[in-house]
Amino acid sequence: MSTGTDDATANLGRRRGRRPAGEDTRGAILAAARDEFAERGFDGASIRSVARRADVDPALVRHYFRDKAELFAAGMIPEGADPAAIASGLVGDGVDGLGARLLTAVLRVWEADGGVAFRVAFAGMTAGELQAEALVGYVGREVFGQVARVLPPPDQQLRVSLVASQMVGVLMTRHVLQLEPLASMPVDAVVALVGPTLQRYLSGPLT
Amino acid sequence: MSTGTDDATANLGRRRGRRPAGEDTRGAILAAARDEFAERGFDGASIRSVARRADVDPALVRHYFRDKAELFAAGMIPEGADPAAIASGLVGDGVDGLGARLLTAVLRVWEADGGVAFRVAFAGMTAGELQAEALVGYVGREVFGQVARVLPPPDQQLRVSLVASQMVGVLMTRHVLQLEPLASMPVDAVVALVGPTLQRYLSGPLT
C-alpha cells in the first residue's frame, strides 16, 4: 500500500491535517493505546478507539501495527526501546555471558519508565488468550528468534521458554507483585543472582 | 463475633434460609468471586456483589474472608487446595530437595483445574496495586512464611523472593503465555528442568 514508512506517515498524517509530520506519531499512538487498554481492557479497545484517542486516522494506526494484538504487544515495550535492535546487539557476542547481558538489557528496558508499561500491559490483560498469543508472537519474533539462533541444538525452543519463564517472573516480582527484597534491588545485583540461572537455561546442561 | 466456624456458618446461612448448612459455602463464595472479578475486574467487584452472586448474606462472605483483597487472593487457589497445609507438609522434610517438592506441589495445584484459577486472577488484575499486595500477603502468610523458616540465614527473604520469581514465571509461561514446549510438558519434566534453579535459590550459594 505504501512506498516507504516516512512517505506513508507523512501522507496519512497530512491528509487529515491532524498531526504535523515531524511528530513521533508511532509513539503518540502507543501512548493512546496504553491508556485505552488500561481503561477498557483488551476486548473493549479497538484500532478505531485508539486512533480517536491519538487523534489520527485509523489507517495510520494500521500502518504501524498489523492488528490490535500487535498494538497491545508493542505497548508493553517502553517508549524508545527497540527490542529487535537490543537483541541483535546482545547475541552478536555469542552465548557466553548472554544470560547476564540479556537480563541486564531487559531489566533496564522495563526499569526506564518505573515499570509503568509492564503494569499497564497487565491492566489490559483479560481471561482471553489473544493478548498472550500476541505477546508471545511479538517477543518471539523480535527477541527470542534471534536468541534461539545462537543456542546449542537440539533444545533451542525449550531453552528459550525456560529463559522466558525466569525473565517474566523477575519482571512480575519487581513491577507487579513488588516482592522485596528482589523488587528494589539494583539491576546489577539482580543480574548477579539470576544471571547464572539464565545462563544454565541458555547453554548449560538442562538436567 | 462467632463462637466457631461451623456455628457461624450455620447461623448466618440459615438466617436468610438461602443455602443449606451442609453445602460448601466457602467454595460457592469463591466460585462467585472468581466470576465477579473476571467480569468486573477487581475495582468493579465488591463483597456485596459477590454475596449477591453467591446468593448469601454479605456477612457470610466476611466470615470467611477478611476483605475483598483476601477474597481475591483466595480465588487464585483452585478449589480443594490448602496452601498452608501443603507448605507445612513440604517443609517438614527440611530444605534438601525442597525446590523439587515445592515446584511439584505448586504446579499440581494450578494444573488441577487446567490453569483456570490462575488465568482468572489475571483477568481481575488491574493497574491498581491492592491485589498484588493482597496476593503477596496471602501467599506470604500461607506458604512462604513456612518456607523461610527452614532456610539458612541471613538471606531468607531474598531466597523466598527469588523462588517466587521463578515459580510465578513458570505458572505464567504455562497458563497465560502458553509458551511451548514448557507450557505442555508433564509436571515431572518441568521439575527436572527448573527444580535445580529453585534449590539453588533455597539453599545454594547465591552469587
Coordinates of C-alpha atoms in Angstrom, one line a residue:
Chain A
M1 CA 0.0 0.0 0.0
S2 CA 2.8 2.5 0.9
T3 CA 6.1 3.0 -0.7
G4 CA 8.0 3.7 2.5
T5 CA 7.5 4.3 6.1
D6 CA 8.2 8.1 6.1
D7 CA 6.2 8.8 3.0
A8 CA 3.2 6.8 4.2
T9 CA 3.4 8.5 7.6
A10 CA 3.5 11.9 6.1
N11 CA 0.7 11.2 3.6
L12 CA -1.6 9.7 6.1
G13 CA -0.8 12.2 8.7
R14 CA -1.2 15.2 6.4
R15 CA -4.3 14.0 4.6
R16 CA -6.4 14.8 7.6
G17 CA -4.3 17.6 8.7
R18 CA -4.4 16.4 12.3
R19 CA -0.8 15.8 13.2
P20 CA 2.5 17.5 12.0
A21 CA 4.7 15.1 10.1
G22 CA 7.7 15.7 12.3
E23 CA 6.0 14.5 15.5
D24 CA 6.5 11.0 16.9
T25 CA 3.3 9.6 15.6
R26 CA 4.1 6.0 16.4
G27 CA 4.8 7.0 20.0
A28 CA 1.6 9.0 20.3
I29 CA -0.4 6.0 19.0
L30 CA 1.3 3.7 21.5
A31 CA 0.7 6.1 24.4
A32 CA -3.0 6.3 23.4
A33 CA -3.2 2.5 23.1
R34 CA -1.7 2.1 26.6
D35 CA -4.4 4.4 28.0
E36 CA -7.1 2.8 26.1
F37 CA -6.2 -0.8 27.1
A38 CA -5.8 0.3 30.7
E39 CA -9.2 1.8 30.8
R40 CA -11.2 -0.6 28.6
G41 CA -9.2 -3.8 28.7
F42 CA -8.1 -5.6 25.6
D43 CA -11.6 -6.6 24.5
G44 CA -13.1 -3.2 25.0
A45 CA -10.4 -1.3 23.0
S46 CA -10.2 -1.2 19.2
I47 CA -7.9 0.2 16.5
R48 CA -10.7 2.8 15.9
S49 CA -10.9 3.9 19.6
V50 CA -7.1 4.1 19.9
A51 CA -7.0 6.2 16.7
R52 CA -9.7 8.5 18.1
R53 CA -7.8 9.0 21.3
A54 CA -4.5 9.6 19.5
D55 CA -6.3 12.0 17.1
V56 CA -5.1 10.2 14.0
D57 CA -6.8 8.3 11.2
P58 CA -7.3 4.5 11.9
A59 CA -5.4 3.8 8.7
L60 CA -2.3 5.4 10.3
V61 CA -2.6 3.1 13.3
R62 CA -2.8 0.2 10.8
H63 CA 0.2 1.5 9.0
Y64 CA 2.4 1.0 12.1
F65 CA 0.6 -2.0 13.7
R66 CA -0.8 -5.1 11.9
D67 CA -3.7 -5.5 14.3
K68 CA -4.9 -4.8 17.8
A69 CA -2.9 -7.7 19.2
E70 CA 0.4 -6.3 17.8
L71 CA -0.5 -2.8 19.1
F72 CA -1.1 -4.3 22.6
A73 CA 2.2 -6.2 22.4
A74 CA 4.2 -3.2 21.3
G75 CA 2.6 -1.2 24.1
M76 CA 4.4 -3.4 26.6
I77 CA 7.7 -2.0 25.4
P78 CA 8.5 1.4 26.9
E79 CA 9.0 4.2 24.5
G80 CA 12.4 4.5 22.9
A81 CA 13.3 0.8 23.4
D82 CA 13.8 -1.3 20.3
P83 CA 13.7 -4.9 21.3
A84 CA 15.0 -6.2 18.0
A85 CA 18.0 -3.9 17.9
I86 CA 18.8 -4.7 21.6
A87 CA 18.6 -8.5 21.0
S88 CA 20.7 -8.3 17.9
G89 CA 23.4 -6.4 19.7
L90 CA 23.3 -8.9 22.6
V91 CA 23.5 -12.1 20.6
G92 CA 26.3 -10.7 18.4
D93 CA 28.8 -11.5 21.2
G94 CA 27.7 -15.2 21.3
V95 CA 26.2 -17.3 24.0
D96 CA 29.0 -16.8 26.6
G97 CA 27.6 -14.5 29.3
L98 CA 24.5 -14.0 27.3
G99 CA 22.3 -14.7 30.3
A100 CA 23.6 -11.7 32.2
R101 CA 23.6 -9.4 29.2
L102 CA 20.1 -10.3 28.3
L103 CA 18.7 -9.9 31.8
T104 CA 20.6 -6.5 32.2
A105 CA 19.0 -5.2 29.0
V106 CA 15.5 -6.5 29.8
L107 CA 15.5 -5.1 33.3
R108 CA 16.8 -1.8 32.1
V109 CA 14.2 -1.5 29.4
W110 CA 11.3 -2.0 31.9
E111 CA 13.1 0.0 34.6
A112 CA 13.3 3.1 32.5
D113 CA 9.7 4.1 33.0
G114 CA 9.4 2.7 36.5
G115 CA 7.6 -0.4 35.4
V116 CA 4.6 1.5 34.0
A117 CA 4.5 -0.1 30.6
F118 CA 4.7 -3.6 32.2
R119 CA 2.0 -2.9 34.7
V120 CA -0.3 -1.3 32.0
A121 CA 0.0 -4.5 29.9
F122 CA -1.4 -6.3 32.9
A123 CA -4.3 -3.9 33.2
G124 CA -5.2 -4.7 29.7
M125 CA -5.0 -8.5 30.1
T126 CA -8.2 -10.4 30.3
A127 CA -9.0 -14.1 30.5
G128 CA -8.9 -14.1 26.7
E129 CA -5.9 -15.7 25.1
L130 CA -5.4 -13.4 22.2
Q131 CA -3.1 -11.0 24.0
A132 CA -1.0 -13.8 25.3
E133 CA -0.6 -15.1 21.7
A134 CA 0.2 -11.6 20.6
L135 CA 2.8 -11.1 23.2
V136 CA 4.5 -14.4 22.6
G137 CA 4.4 -13.8 18.9
Y138 CA 5.8 -10.3 19.1
V139 CA 8.5 -11.0 21.6
G140 CA 9.2 -14.3 19.9
R141 CA 9.8 -12.6 16.5
E142 CA 11.7 -9.6 17.8
V143 CA 13.8 -11.1 20.5
F144 CA 13.7 -14.8 21.1
G145 CA 14.1 -15.8 17.5
Q146 CA 17.5 -14.1 17.5
V147 CA 18.4 -15.7 20.8
A148 CA 17.4 -19.2 19.7
R149 CA 19.8 -19.0 16.7
V150 CA 22.9 -18.8 18.8
L151 CA 21.9 -21.7 21.2
P152 CA 23.2 -25.2 21.0
P153 CA 20.8 -27.7 19.3
P154 CA 18.6 -29.5 19.7
D155 CA 16.8 -27.8 22.6
Q156 CA 16.7 -24.2 21.4
Q157 CA 12.9 -23.7 21.9
L158 CA 12.9 -25.4 25.3
R159 CA 15.9 -23.2 26.4
V160 CA 14.1 -20.1 25.1
S161 CA 10.9 -20.9 27.0
L162 CA 12.9 -21.5 30.2
V163 CA 14.6 -18.2 29.8
A164 CA 11.3 -16.5 29.3
S165 CA 9.8 -18.2 32.4
Q166 CA 12.6 -16.7 34.6
M167 CA 12.6 -13.3 32.9
V168 CA 8.8 -12.7 33.1
G169 CA 8.9 -14.0 36.7
V170 CA 11.6 -11.4 37.7
L171 CA 9.6 -8.6 35.9
M172 CA 6.4 -9.8 37.7
T173 CA 8.2 -9.9 41.0
R174 CA 9.6 -6.4 40.6
H175 CA 6.8 -4.5 38.9
V176 CA 3.6 -6.3 39.8
L177 CA 4.0 -8.3 43.0
Q178 CA 6.7 -5.9 44.3
L179 CA 8.1 -8.6 46.4
E180 CA 11.0 -7.5 48.5
P181 CA 14.0 -7.5 48.6
L182 CA 14.1 -8.5 44.9
A183 CA 11.7 -5.8 43.9
S184 CA 14.0 -2.9 44.9
M185 CA 17.5 -4.3 44.2
P186 CA 19.7 -2.5 41.7
V187 CA 19.7 -4.2 38.3
D188 CA 23.4 -5.4 38.7
A189 CA 22.6 -7.2 42.0
V190 CA 19.6 -8.9 40.4
V191 CA 21.8 -9.9 37.4
A192 CA 24.4 -11.4 39.8
L193 CA 21.7 -13.5 41.4
V194 CA 19.6 -14.6 38.4
G195 CA 22.1 -14.4 35.6
P196 CA 23.5 -17.9 36.4
T197 CA 20.0 -19.4 36.1
L198 CA 19.6 -17.8 32.7
Q199 CA 23.0 -18.9 31.5
R200 CA 22.2 -22.5 32.5
Y201 CA 18.9 -22.3 30.6
L202 CA 20.8 -20.9 27.6
S203 CA 23.8 -23.1 27.4
G204 CA 24.2 -25.3 30.4
P205 CA 23.3 -29.0 31.0
L206 CA 19.5 -28.9 31.3
T207 CA 19.0 -31.9 33.6
Chain B
M1 CA -18.5 -12.3 66.7
S2 CA -18.8 -16.0 66.2
T3 CA -18.1 -18.9 68.5
G4 CA -16.8 -21.2 65.8
T5 CA -16.7 -21.7 62.1
D6 CA -19.5 -24.3 61.8
D7 CA -21.8 -22.5 64.1
A8 CA -21.3 -19.2 62.5
T9 CA -21.8 -20.7 59.0
A10 CA -24.9 -22.5 60.0
N11 CA -26.4 -19.4 61.7
L12 CA -25.6 -16.9 59.0
G13 CA -26.6 -19.4 56.3
R14 CA -29.9 -20.3 57.9
R15 CA -30.9 -16.8 59.0
R16 CA -31.8 -16.0 55.4
G17 CA -32.7 -19.5 54.6
R18 CA -30.8 -19.3 51.3
R19 CA -28.3 -22.1 51.4
P20 CA -28.4 -25.5 53.2
A21 CA -25.8 -25.7 56.0
G22 CA -24.2 -28.8 54.6
E23 CA -23.2 -27.2 51.3
D24 CA -19.7 -26.0 50.6
T25 CA -20.5 -22.4 51.3
R26 CA -16.9 -21.2 51.2
G27 CA -16.4 -22.9 47.8
A28 CA -19.6 -21.3 46.4
I29 CA -18.5 -17.9 47.5
L30 CA -15.1 -18.3 45.9
A31 CA -16.6 -19.5 42.6
A32 CA -18.9 -16.5 42.7
A33 CA -15.9 -14.2 43.4
R34 CA -13.9 -15.6 40.5
D35 CA -16.8 -14.9 38.1
E36 CA -17.3 -11.5 39.5
F37 CA -13.6 -10.5 39.4
A38 CA -13.4 -11.9 35.8
E39 CA -16.4 -9.9 34.7
R40 CA -15.9 -6.6 36.5
G41 CA -12.3 -6.6 37.5
F42 CA -11.0 -6.0 41.0
D43 CA -12.2 -2.5 41.3
G44 CA -15.7 -3.2 40.0
A45 CA -16.4 -6.1 42.3
S46 CA -17.4 -5.8 45.9
I47 CA -18.1 -8.1 48.9
R48 CA -21.7 -7.2 48.3
S49 CA -21.8 -8.0 44.6
V50 CA -20.0 -11.4 45.3
A51 CA -22.5 -12.2 48.1
R52 CA -25.4 -11.4 45.7
R53 CA -24.0 -13.7 43.0
A54 CA -23.4 -16.5 45.5
D55 CA -26.8 -15.9 47.0
V56 CA -25.6 -15.5 50.5
D57 CA -25.5 -12.7 53.1
P58 CA -22.5 -10.3 52.8
A59 CA -21.8 -11.1 56.4
L60 CA -21.2 -14.7 55.5
V61 CA -18.6 -13.6 52.9
R62 CA -16.9 -11.5 55.6
H63 CA -17.0 -14.5 57.9
Y64 CA -14.7 -16.4 55.6
F65 CA -12.7 -13.6 54.0
R66 CA -11.3 -10.6 55.8
D67 CA -11.8 -8.2 52.9
K68 CA -12.1 -8.0 49.1
A69 CA -8.3 -8.4 48.7
E70 CA -8.2 -11.6 50.7
L71 CA -11.2 -12.9 48.7
F72 CA -9.3 -12.2 45.5
A73 CA -6.1 -13.8 46.7
A74 CA -8.0 -17.0 47.9
G75 CA -9.7 -17.1 44.5
M76 CA -6.3 -17.7 42.9
I77 CA -6.1 -21.1 44.7
P78 CA -8.1 -23.8 42.9
E79 CA -10.9 -25.4 45.0
G80 CA -9.8 -28.1 47.3
A81 CA -6.2 -27.0 47.6
D82 CA -5.0 -25.8 51.0
P83 CA -1.7 -23.9 50.5
A84 CA -0.9 -23.7 54.2
A85 CA -1.3 -27.5 54.7
I86 CA 0.7 -28.3 51.5
A87 CA 3.5 -26.0 52.6
S88 CA 3.6 -27.4 56.1
G89 CA 3.9 -30.9 54.7
L90 CA 6.7 -29.9 52.3
V91 CA 8.9 -28.0 54.7
G92 CA 8.6 -30.8 57.3
D93 CA 11.2 -32.8 55.4
G94 CA 13.7 -30.0 55.5
V95 CA 15.4 -28.0 52.9
D96 CA 17.0 -30.9 51.0
G97 CA 15.1 -31.4 47.8
L98 CA 12.6 -28.8 48.8
G99 CA 12.9 -27.0 45.4
A100 CA 11.6 -30.0 43.5
R101 CA 8.9 -30.8 46.1
L102 CA 7.7 -27.2 46.2
L103 CA 7.5 -26.9 42.5
T104 CA 5.8 -30.2 42.0
A105 CA 3.1 -29.2 44.6
V106 CA 2.6 -25.7 43.1
L107 CA 2.4 -27.0 39.5
R108 CA -0.1 -29.7 40.5
V109 CA -2.3 -27.3 42.4
W110 CA -2.7 -25.0 39.4
E111 CA -2.7 -27.9 36.9
A112 CA -5.7 -29.4 38.6
D113 CA -8.3 -27.0 37.1
G114 CA -6.4 -26.6 33.8
G115 CA -5.0 -23.2 34.9
V116 CA -8.4 -21.6 35.1
A117 CA -8.0 -20.1 38.6
F118 CA -4.6 -18.7 37.7
R119 CA -5.9 -17.1 34.5
V120 CA -9.0 -15.7 36.2
A121 CA -6.8 -14.0 38.7
F122 CA -5.2 -12.3 35.8
A123 CA -8.5 -11.2 34.4
G124 CA -9.2 -9.5 37.7
M125 CA -5.9 -7.7 37.9
T126 CA -5.9 -4.0 37.1
A127 CA -3.1 -1.4 37.3
G128 CA -4.0 -0.9 41.0
E129 CA -1.6 -2.3 43.5
L130 CA -4.1 -3.6 46.0
Q131 CA -4.4 -7.1 44.5
A132 CA -0.7 -7.5 44.3
E133 CA -0.4 -6.6 47.9
A134 CA -3.2 -9.0 48.8
L135 CA -1.6 -11.8 46.8
V136 CA 1.8 -11.3 48.3
G137 CA 0.4 -11.0 51.8
Y138 CA -1.8 -14.1 51.4
V139 CA 0.8 -16.4 49.8
G140 CA 3.4 -14.9 52.1
R141 CA 1.4 -15.8 55.2
E142 CA 0.2 -19.2 54.0
V143 CA 3.2 -20.6 52.2
F144 CA 6.4 -18.5 52.1
G145 CA 6.5 -17.8 55.8
Q146 CA 6.8 -21.5 56.4
V147 CA 9.4 -21.9 53.7
A148 CA 11.5 -19.0 55.0
R149 CA 11.7 -20.7 58.5
V150 CA 13.7 -23.7 57.2
L151 CA 16.1 -21.6 55.1
P152 CA 19.7 -20.8 56.0
P153 CA 20.2 -17.3 57.4
P154 CA 20.7 -14.4 56.8
D155 CA 19.1 -14.2 53.3
Q156 CA 15.7 -16.0 53.9
Q157 CA 13.6 -13.2 52.4
L158 CA 15.8 -12.8 49.4
R159 CA 15.8 -16.5 48.8
V160 CA 12.0 -16.6 49.1
S161 CA 11.6 -13.7 46.6
L162 CA 13.9 -15.5 44.1
V163 CA 11.9 -18.7 44.5
A164 CA 8.7 -16.7 43.9
S165 CA 10.1 -15.1 40.8
Q166 CA 10.8 -18.4 39.2
M167 CA 7.6 -20.1 40.3
V168 CA 5.3 -17.3 39.1
G169 CA 7.3 -17.2 35.9
V170 CA 6.7 -20.9 35.2
L171 CA 3.0 -20.5 36.0
M172 CA 2.8 -17.5 33.7
T173 CA 4.6 -19.4 30.9
R174 CA 2.3 -22.4 31.2
H175 CA -1.1 -20.9 31.9
V176 CA -1.0 -17.4 30.5
L177 CA 1.7 -17.1 27.8
Q178 CA 1.4 -20.8 26.9
L179 CA 4.9 -20.7 25.6
E180 CA 5.9 -24.1 24.2
P181 CA 7.4 -26.5 24.8
L182 CA 7.4 -25.6 28.5
A183 CA 3.7 -25.0 28.5
S184 CA 2.7 -28.6 27.7
M185 CA 5.4 -30.6 29.4
P186 CA 4.4 -33.0 32.2
V187 CA 4.9 -31.7 35.7
D188 CA 7.8 -34.1 36.4
A189 CA 9.7 -32.9 33.3
V190 CA 9.3 -29.3 34.3
V191 CA 10.5 -30.1 37.8
A192 CA 13.6 -31.9 36.4
L193 CA 14.5 -28.7 34.5
V194 CA 13.5 -26.0 37.0
G195 CA 13.9 -27.8 40.3
P196 CA 17.7 -27.2 40.4
T197 CA 17.1 -23.4 40.0
L198 CA 14.7 -23.4 42.9
Q199 CA 17.1 -25.5 45.0
R200 CA 19.9 -23.1 44.4
Y201 CA 17.7 -20.2 45.4
L202 CA 16.6 -22.0 48.5
S203 CA 19.9 -23.3 49.8
G204 CA 22.7 -22.9 47.3
P205 CA 25.4 -20.2 47.1
L206 CA 23.6 -17.1 45.7
T207 CA 26.4 -15.4 43.9

